[in-house]
Coordinates of C-alpha atoms and ligand atoms in Angstrom, one line a residue:
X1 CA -5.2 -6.1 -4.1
X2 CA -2.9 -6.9 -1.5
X3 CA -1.6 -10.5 -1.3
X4 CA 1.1 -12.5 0.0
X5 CA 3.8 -12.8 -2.2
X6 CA 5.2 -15.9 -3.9
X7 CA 8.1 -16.7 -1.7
X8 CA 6.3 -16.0 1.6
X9 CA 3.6 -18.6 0.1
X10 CA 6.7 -21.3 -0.6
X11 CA 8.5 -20.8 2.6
X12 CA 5.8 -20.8 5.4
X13 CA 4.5 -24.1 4.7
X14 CA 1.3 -23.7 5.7
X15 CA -1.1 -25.9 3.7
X16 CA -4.7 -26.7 2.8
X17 CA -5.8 -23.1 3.1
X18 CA -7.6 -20.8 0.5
X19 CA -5.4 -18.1 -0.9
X20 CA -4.5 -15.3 -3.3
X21 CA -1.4 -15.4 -5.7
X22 CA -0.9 -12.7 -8.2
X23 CA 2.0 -12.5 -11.0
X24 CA 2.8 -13.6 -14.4
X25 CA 2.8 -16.9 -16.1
X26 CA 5.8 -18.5 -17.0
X27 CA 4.4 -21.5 -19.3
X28 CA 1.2 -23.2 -19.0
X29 CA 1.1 -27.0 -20.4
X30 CA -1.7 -29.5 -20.0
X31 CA -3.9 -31.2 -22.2
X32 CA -8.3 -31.5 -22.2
X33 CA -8.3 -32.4 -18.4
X34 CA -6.2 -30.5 -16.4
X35 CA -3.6 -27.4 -17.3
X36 CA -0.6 -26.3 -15.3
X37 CA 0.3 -22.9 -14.7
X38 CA 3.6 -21.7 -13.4
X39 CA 3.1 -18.2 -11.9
X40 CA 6.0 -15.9 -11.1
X41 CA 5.4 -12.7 -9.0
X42 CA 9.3 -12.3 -9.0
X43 CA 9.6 -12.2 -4.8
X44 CA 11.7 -15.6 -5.5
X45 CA 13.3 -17.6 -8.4
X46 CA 10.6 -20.4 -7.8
X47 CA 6.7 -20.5 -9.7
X48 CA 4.1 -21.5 -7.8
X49 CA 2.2 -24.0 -9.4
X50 CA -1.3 -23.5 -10.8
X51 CA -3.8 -26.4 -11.3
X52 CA -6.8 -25.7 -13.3
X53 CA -9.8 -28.0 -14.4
X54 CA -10.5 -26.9 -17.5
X55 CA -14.0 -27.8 -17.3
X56 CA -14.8 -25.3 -14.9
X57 CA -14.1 -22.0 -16.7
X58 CA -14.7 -20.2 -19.4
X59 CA -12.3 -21.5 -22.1
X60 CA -11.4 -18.1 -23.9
X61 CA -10.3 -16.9 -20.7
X62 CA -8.3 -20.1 -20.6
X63 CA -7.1 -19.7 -23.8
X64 CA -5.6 -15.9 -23.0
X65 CA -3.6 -17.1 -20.3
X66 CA -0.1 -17.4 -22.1
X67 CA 3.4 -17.1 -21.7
X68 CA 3.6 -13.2 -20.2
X69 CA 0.1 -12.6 -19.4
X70 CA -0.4 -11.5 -15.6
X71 CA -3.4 -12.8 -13.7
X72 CA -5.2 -13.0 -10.4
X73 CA -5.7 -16.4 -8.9
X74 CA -8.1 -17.4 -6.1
X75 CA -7.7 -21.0 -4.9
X76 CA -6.9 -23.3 -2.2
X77 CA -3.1 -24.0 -1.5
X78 CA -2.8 -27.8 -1.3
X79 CA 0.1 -30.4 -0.8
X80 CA 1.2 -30.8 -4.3
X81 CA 1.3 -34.8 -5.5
X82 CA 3.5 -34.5 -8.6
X83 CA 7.1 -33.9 -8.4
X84 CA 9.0 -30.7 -8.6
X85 CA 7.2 -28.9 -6.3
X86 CA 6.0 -29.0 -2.7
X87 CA 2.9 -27.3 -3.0
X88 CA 0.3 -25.8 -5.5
X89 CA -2.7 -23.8 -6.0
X90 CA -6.4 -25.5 -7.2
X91 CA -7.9 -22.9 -8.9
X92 CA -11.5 -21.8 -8.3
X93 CA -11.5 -18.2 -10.0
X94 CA -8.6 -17.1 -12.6
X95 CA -8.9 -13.0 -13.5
X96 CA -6.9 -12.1 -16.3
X97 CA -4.9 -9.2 -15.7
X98 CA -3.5 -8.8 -18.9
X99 CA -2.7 -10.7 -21.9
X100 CA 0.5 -11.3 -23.5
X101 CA 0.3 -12.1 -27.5
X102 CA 2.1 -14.7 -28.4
X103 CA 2.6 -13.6 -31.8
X104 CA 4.6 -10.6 -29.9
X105 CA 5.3 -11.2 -26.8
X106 CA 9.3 -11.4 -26.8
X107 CA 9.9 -14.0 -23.9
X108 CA 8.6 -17.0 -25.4
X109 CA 11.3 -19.5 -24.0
X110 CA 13.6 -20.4 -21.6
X111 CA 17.3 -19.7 -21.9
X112 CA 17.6 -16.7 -24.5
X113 CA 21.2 -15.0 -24.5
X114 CA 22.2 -12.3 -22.8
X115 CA 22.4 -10.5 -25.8
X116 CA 19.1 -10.7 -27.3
X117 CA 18.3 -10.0 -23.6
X118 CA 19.9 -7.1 -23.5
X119 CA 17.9 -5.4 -26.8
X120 CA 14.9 -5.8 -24.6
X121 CA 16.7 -4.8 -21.4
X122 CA 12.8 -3.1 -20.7
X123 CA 11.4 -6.8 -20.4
X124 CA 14.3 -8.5 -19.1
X125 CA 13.6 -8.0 -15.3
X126 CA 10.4 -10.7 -16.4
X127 CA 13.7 -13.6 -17.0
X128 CA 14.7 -15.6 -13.9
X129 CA 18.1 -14.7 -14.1
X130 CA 17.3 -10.6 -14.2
X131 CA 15.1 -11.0 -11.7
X132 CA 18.0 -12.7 -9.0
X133 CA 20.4 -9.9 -10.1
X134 CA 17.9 -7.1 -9.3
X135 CA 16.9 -8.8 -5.7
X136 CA 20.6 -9.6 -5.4
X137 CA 21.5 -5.4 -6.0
X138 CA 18.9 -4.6 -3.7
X139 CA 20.3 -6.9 -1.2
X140 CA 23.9 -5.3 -1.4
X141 CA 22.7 -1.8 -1.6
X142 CA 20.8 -2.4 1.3
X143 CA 24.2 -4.1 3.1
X144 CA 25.9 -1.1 1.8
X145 CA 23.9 1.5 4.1
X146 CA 23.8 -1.2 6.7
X147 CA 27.4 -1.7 7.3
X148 CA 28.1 1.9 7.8
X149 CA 25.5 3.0 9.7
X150 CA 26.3 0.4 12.0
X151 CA 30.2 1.6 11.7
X152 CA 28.7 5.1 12.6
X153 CA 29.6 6.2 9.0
X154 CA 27.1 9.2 8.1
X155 CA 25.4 8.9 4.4
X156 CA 26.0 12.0 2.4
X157 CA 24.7 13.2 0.0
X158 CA 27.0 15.2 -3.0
X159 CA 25.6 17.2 -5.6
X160 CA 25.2 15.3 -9.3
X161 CA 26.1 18.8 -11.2
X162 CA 29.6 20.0 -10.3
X163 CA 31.8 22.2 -11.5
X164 CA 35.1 20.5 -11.0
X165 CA 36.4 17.5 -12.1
X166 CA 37.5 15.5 -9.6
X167 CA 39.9 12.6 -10.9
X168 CA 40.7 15.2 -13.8
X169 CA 40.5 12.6 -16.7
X170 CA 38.4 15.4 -18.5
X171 CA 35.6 12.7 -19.5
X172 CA 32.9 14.3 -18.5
X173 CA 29.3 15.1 -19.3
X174 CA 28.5 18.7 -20.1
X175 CA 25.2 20.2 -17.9
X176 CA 24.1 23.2 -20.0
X177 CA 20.6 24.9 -21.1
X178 CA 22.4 26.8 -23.6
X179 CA 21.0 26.5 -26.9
X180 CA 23.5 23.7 -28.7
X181 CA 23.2 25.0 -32.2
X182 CA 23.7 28.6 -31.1
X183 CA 25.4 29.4 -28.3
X184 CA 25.5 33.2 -26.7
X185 CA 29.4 33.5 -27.3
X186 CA 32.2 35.9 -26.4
X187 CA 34.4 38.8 -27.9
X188 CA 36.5 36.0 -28.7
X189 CA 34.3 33.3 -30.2
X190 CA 34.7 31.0 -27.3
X191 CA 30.7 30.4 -25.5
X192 CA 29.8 32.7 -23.0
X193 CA 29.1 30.0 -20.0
X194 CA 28.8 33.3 -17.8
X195 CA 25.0 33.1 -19.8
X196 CA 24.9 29.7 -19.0
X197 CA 22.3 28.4 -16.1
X198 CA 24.9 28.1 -13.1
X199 CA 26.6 30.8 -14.7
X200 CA 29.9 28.9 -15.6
X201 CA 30.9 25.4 -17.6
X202 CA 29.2 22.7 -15.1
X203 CA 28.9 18.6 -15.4
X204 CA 27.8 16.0 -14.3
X205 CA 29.8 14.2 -11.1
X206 CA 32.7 11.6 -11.8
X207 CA 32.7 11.2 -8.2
X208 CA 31.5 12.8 -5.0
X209 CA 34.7 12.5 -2.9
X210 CA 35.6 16.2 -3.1
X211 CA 32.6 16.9 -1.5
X212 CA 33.1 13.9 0.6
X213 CA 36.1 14.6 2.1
X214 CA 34.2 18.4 3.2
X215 CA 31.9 16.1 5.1
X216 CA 34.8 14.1 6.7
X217 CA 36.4 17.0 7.9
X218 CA 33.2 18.2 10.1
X219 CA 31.7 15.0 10.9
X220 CA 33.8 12.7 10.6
X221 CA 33.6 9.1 8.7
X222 CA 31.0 9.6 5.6
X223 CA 29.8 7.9 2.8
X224 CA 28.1 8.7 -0.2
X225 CA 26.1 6.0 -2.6
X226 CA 25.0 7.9 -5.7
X227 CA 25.2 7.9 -9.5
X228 CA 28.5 8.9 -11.5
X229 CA 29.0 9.4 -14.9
X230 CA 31.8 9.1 -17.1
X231 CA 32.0 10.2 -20.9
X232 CA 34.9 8.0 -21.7
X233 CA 34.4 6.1 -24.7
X234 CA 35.1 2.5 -23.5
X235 CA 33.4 -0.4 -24.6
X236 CA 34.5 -2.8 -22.2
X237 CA 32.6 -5.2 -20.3
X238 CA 33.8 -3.5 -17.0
X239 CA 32.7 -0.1 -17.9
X240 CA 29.3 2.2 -18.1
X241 CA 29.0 5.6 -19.1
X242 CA 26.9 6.3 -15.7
X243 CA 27.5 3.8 -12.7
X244 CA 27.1 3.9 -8.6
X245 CA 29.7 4.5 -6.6
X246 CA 29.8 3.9 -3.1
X247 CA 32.9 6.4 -1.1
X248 CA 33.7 6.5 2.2
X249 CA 35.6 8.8 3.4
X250 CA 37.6 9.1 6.9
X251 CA 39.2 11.8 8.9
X252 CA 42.3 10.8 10.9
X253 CA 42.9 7.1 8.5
X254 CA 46.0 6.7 7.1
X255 CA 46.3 4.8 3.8
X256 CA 46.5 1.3 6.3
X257 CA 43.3 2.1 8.1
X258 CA 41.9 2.2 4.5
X259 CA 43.0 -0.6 3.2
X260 CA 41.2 -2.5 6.6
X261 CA 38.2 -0.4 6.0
X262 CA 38.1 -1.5 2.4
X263 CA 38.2 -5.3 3.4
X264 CA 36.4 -5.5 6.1
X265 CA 34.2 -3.7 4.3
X266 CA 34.2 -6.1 0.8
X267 CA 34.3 -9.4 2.9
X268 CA 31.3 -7.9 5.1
X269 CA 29.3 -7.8 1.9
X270 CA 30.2 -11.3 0.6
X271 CA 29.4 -12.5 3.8
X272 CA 25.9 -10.6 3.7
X273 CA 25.1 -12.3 -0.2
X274 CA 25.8 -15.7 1.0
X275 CA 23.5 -15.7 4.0
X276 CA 21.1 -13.9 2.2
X277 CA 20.7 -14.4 -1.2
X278 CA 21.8 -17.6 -1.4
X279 CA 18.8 -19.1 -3.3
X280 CA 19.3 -16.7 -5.9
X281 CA 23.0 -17.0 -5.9
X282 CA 22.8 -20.9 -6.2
X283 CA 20.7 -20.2 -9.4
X284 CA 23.2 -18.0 -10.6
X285 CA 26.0 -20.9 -9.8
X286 CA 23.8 -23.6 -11.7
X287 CA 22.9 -21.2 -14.4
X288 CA 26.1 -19.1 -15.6
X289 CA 28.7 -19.9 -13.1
X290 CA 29.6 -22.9 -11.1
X291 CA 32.5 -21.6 -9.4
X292 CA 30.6 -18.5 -8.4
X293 CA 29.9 -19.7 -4.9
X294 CA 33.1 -21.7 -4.1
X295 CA 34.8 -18.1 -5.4
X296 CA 32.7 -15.9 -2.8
X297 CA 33.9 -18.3 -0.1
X298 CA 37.7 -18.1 -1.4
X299 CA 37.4 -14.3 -0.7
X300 CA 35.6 -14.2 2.3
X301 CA 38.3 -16.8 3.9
X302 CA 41.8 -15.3 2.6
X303 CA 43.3 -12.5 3.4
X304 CA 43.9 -10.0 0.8
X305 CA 47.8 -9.4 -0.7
X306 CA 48.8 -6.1 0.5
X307 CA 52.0 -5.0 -2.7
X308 CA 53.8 -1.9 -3.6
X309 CA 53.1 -1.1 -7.1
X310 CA 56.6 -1.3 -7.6
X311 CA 57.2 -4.9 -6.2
X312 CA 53.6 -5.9 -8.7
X313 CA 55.4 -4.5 -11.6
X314 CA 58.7 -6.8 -11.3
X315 CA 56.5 -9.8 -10.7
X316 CA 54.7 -8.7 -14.5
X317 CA 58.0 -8.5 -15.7
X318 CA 59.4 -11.2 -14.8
X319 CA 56.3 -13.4 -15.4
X320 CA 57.7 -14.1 -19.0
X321 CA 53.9 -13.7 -20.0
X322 CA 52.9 -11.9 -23.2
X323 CA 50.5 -9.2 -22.6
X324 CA 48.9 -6.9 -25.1
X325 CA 49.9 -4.0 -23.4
X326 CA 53.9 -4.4 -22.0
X327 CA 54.1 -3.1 -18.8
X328 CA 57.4 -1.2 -17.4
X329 CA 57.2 1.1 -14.3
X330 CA 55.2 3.9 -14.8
X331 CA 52.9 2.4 -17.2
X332 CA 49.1 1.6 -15.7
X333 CA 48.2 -1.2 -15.0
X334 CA 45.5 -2.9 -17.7
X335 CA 42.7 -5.3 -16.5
X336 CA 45.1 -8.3 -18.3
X337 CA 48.1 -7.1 -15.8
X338 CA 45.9 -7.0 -12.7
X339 CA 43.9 -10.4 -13.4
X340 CA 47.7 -11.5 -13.9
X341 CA 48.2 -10.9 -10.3
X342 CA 45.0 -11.7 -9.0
X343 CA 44.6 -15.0 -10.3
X344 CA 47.7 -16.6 -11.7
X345 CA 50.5 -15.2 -9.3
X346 CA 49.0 -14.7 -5.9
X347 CA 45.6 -16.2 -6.5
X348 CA 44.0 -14.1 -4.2
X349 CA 42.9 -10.2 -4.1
X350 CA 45.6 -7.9 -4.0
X351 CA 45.9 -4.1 -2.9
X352 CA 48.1 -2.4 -4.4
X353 CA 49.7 0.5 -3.4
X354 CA 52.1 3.4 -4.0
X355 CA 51.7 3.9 -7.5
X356 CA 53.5 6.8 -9.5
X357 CA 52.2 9.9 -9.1
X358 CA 51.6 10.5 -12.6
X359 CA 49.0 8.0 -13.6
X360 CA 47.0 9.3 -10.2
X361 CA 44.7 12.0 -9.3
X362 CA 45.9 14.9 -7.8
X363 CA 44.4 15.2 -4.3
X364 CA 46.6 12.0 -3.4
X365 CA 49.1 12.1 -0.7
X366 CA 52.6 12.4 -2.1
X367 CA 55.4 9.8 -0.8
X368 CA 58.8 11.2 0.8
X369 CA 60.5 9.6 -2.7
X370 CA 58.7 12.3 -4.8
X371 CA 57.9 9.7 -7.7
X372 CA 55.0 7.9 -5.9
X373 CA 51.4 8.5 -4.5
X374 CA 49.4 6.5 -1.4
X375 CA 47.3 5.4 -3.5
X376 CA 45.6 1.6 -3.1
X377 CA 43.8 0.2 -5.6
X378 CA 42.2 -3.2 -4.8
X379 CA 42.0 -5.8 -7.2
X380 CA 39.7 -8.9 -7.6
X381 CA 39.5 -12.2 -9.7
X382 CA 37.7 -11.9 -12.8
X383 CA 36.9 -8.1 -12.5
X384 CA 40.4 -6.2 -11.5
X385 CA 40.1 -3.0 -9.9
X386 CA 37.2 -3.4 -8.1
X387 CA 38.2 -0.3 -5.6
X388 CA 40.0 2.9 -6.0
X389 CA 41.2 5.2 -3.2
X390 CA 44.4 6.7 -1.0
X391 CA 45.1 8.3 1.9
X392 CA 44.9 12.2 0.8
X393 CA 47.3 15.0 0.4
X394 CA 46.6 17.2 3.8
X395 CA 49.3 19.5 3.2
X396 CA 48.1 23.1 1.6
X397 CA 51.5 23.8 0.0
X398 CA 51.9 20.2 -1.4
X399 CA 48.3 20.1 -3.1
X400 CA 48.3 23.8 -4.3
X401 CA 51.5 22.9 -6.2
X402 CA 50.6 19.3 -7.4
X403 CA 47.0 21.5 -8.7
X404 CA 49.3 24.2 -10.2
X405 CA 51.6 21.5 -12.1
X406 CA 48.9 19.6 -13.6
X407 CA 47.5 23.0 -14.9
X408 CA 44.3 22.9 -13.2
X409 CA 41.8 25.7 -12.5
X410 CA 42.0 27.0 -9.2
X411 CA 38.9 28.6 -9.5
X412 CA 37.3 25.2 -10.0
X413 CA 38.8 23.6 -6.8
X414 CA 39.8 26.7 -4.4
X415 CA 36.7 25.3 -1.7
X416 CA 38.4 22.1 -1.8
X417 CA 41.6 23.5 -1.2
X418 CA 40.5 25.5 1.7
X419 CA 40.0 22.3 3.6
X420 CA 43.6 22.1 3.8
X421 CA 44.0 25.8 5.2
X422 CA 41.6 25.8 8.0
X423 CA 41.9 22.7 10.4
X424 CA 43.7 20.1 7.7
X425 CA 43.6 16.4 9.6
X426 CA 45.0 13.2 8.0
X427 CA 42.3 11.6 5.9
X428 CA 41.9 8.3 3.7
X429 CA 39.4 7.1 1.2
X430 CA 37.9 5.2 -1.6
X431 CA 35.7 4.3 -4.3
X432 CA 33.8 1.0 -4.7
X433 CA 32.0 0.4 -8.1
X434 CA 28.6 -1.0 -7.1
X435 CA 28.3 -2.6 -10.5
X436 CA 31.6 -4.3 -10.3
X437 CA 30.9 -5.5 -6.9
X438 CA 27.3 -6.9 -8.3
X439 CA 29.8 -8.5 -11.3
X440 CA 31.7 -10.5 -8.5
X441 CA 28.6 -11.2 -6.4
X442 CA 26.6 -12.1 -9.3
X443 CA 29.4 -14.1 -11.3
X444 CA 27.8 -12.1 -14.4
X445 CA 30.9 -11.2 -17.0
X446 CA 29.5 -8.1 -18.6
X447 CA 28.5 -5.2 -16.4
X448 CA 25.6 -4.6 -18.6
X449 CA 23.7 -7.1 -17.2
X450 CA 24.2 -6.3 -13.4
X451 CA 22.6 -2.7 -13.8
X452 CA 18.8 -2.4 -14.5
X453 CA 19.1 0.4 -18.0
X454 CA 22.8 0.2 -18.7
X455 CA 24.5 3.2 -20.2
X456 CA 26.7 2.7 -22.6
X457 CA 27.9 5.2 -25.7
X458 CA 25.3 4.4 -28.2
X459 CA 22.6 3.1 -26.0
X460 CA 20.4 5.1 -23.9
X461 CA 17.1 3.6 -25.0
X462 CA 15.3 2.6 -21.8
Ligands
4AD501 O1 39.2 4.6 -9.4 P1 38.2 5.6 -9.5 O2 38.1 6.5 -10.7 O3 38.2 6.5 -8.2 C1 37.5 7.6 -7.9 O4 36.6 8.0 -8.5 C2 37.9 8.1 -6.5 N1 37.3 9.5 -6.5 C3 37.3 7.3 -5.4 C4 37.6 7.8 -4.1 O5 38.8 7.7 -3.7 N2 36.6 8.2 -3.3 O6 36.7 4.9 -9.4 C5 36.4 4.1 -8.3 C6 35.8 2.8 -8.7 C7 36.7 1.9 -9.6 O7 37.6 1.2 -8.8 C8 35.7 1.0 -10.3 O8 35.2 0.0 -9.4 C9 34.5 2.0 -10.5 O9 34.7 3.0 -9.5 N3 34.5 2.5 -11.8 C10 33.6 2.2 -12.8 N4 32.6 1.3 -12.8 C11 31.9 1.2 -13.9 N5 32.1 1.9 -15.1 C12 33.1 2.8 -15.1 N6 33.3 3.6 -16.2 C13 33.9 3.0 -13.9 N7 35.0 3.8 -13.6 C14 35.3 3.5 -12.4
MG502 MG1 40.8 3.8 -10.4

């Protein structure tokens, strides 16, 4: 049955009406006379309030209704006259959707941890707390598409099974239907992929900007918004095995028009949270972060550090800090070194650019010095590297000898390459990890908790 929802209800103000409220009880209290119900339909952080005279139904019914159980009310939507709430619904006819037991039922209180959440990750969307993250990830998702269309960015989309590996860190996921335990194999022992489905060794996608940057060099300025998946065993609180990535990707940017891109583009979303989530993000301020909001406002307000690699690394060194890992140039940079700059040295974001060659993928544009890369990675309070990207390598010689150096296939990449031989333009890029963004916007400090079925090694339950 089709009914207004819970924060439509709270917001129009319209009183002394009869109405419909559907959703699930949050606690019921109350004693012989009267019992209040706090229904939650999860359209807002709020419950609307229930009153029920006990006298006037049936009092198994009454009894069902407990913490969990979903229901149908029908009642009149009055001026409430206790505190706490504006309004509330009499009831005058209370279907019980269904029950929840609770002997069972795993959500009996307020204010379990976020780890015991996270073993029922399946019935944590029914907490306050999930359920303003997931409206906040709509939001920004919704921003996301938003922003570029209205930058006359086209959305594309790039295939999930690949065959190359685009930042060549070799963690990937294998995509096969051969038979695991016995697979068709060649003169030499090695397995015959040529029997496999695509008829070669395919994966799943670490990142669609190879594809990207095809669409950027026929239409123009693209983005993509999809899964990735990475097989690399880290069990951090900044890292899932599969994760969203949002990548734009521009023809005829250089690696400053990307940089402005990328904070426009960040400060566009902040902006977009704060006018419209900001019920749920003042929960999530009260709740699990009270400098959440003040933070988001920080951002939106500074401009970014724009740094050379080079120049960030003698400010690490000469920071007289002790870090876990000791950093020297050439090293990369650990989340400890770039929340170093972030928030103790600058106290702002930073992009940082140029970085060696070495610790970089290879499609990246190569500096006149040889050593270096235009690379710009930007870097955030609390998270550090919440972007990745660079201006590209356009040259065909250049990236068919970088490809040759690092020992790549060719005949993984040769369609990418061919961009560069038929009508190569100056392009730029980047990646922005949706679930780090929601860990900013969210002020949540583990990125298992800002993605609805997290995927991490050793958990991929529900
Ligand atoms: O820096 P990365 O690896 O860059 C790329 O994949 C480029 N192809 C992007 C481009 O230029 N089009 O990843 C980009 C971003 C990181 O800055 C980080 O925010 C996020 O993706 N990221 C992860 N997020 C969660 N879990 C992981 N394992 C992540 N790995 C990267
Ligand atoms: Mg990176």
């Amino acid at each position: 049955m089709k009914t207004p929802r819970i924060a439509e209800i709270l917001k129009s103000g319209q009183i002394d009406r009869d109405i419909t409220v559907q959703g699930w009880v949050r606690t019921k209290r109350g004693n012989k006379n009267v019992a209040f119900i706090a229904l939650n339909d999860g359209s807002c952080v709020a419950n609307i309030q229930i009153v029920v005279d006990p006298a006037a139904f049936d009092e198994d019914m009454l009894k069902s209704i407990t913490t969990g159980a979903c229901l149908r009310v029908d009642g009149r939507l009055v001026k409430s006259l206790g505190a706490g709430q504006g309004v509330e619904v009499q009831a005058s006819h209370i279907e019980v959707y269904g029950t929840a037991a609770p002997d069972t039922y795993p959500l009996q209180k307020k204010g379990h941890s976020l780890e015991f959440l996270r073993d029922i990750a399946y019935l944590r969307p029914r907490t306050n707390t999930f359920g303003a993250i997931l409206r906040i990830r709509h939001a920004m998702a919704y921003a996301i598409h938003k922003y570029f269309n209205d930058h006359g960015f086209y959305y594309l989309h790039t295939p999930l099974i690949t065959g190359s590996d685009c930042e060549g860190a070799g963690a990937m996921f294998r995509v096969t239907t051969l038979d695991a335990s016995n697979p068709p194999r060649t003169e030499t022992g090695e397995v015959d992929f040529t029997k496999d489905f695509f008829g070669k060794p395919c994966n799943l996608t670490v990142s669609g900007q190879l594809e990207g940057e095809l669409g950027a060099m026929a239409i123009g300025q693209i983005y993509t918004f999809g899964p990735t998946f990475r097989a690399e065993n880290s069990n951090t609180p900044r890292h899932l095995a599969e994760f969203w990535m949002i990548e734009p990707e521009v023809a005829f940017y250089d690696i400053n028009d990307n940089m402005d891109l990328a904070e426009d583009f960040l400060k566009y979303l902040i902006a977009y949270a704060l006018e419209n989530c900001r019920e749920d993000l003042e929960f999530m301020n009260k709740m699990w972060d009270n400098e959440l909001i003040s933070r988001l406002e920080f951002v939106l307000h500074n401009d970014f550090v724009r740094l050379e690699y080079t120049e960030g690394v003698e400010i690490l060194k000469a920071s007289g800090r002790k870090f876990e890992f000791p950093c020297d140039w050439g090293c990369d940079l650990q989340s400890e070194h770039e929340r170093y700059l972030v928030e103790e040295h600058f106290k702002r974001p930073v992009i940082l650019t140029n970085y060696p060659k070495e610790i970089k993928a290879f499609y990246m544009k190569q500096n006149e010095d040889g050593r270096t890369v235009r690379a710009m990675d930007v870097l955030f309070p609390k998270i550090g590297e919440i972007i990745g990207g660079s201006e590209r390598e356009a040259d065909y010689g250049k990236l068919c000898a970088r490809v040759k150096e690092l020992g790549m296939h060719e005949s993984e990449v040769w369609w990418y390459l061919d961009t560069r031989r038929w009508g190569s333009a100056p392009h730029s890029g980047f990646g922005l990890g949706f679930e780090r963004l929601l860990l900013f916007v969210t002020g949540m400090g583990n990125i298992r908790d800002v993605i609805p079925f997290p995927r991490t090694p050793n958990n991929a339950e529900f």
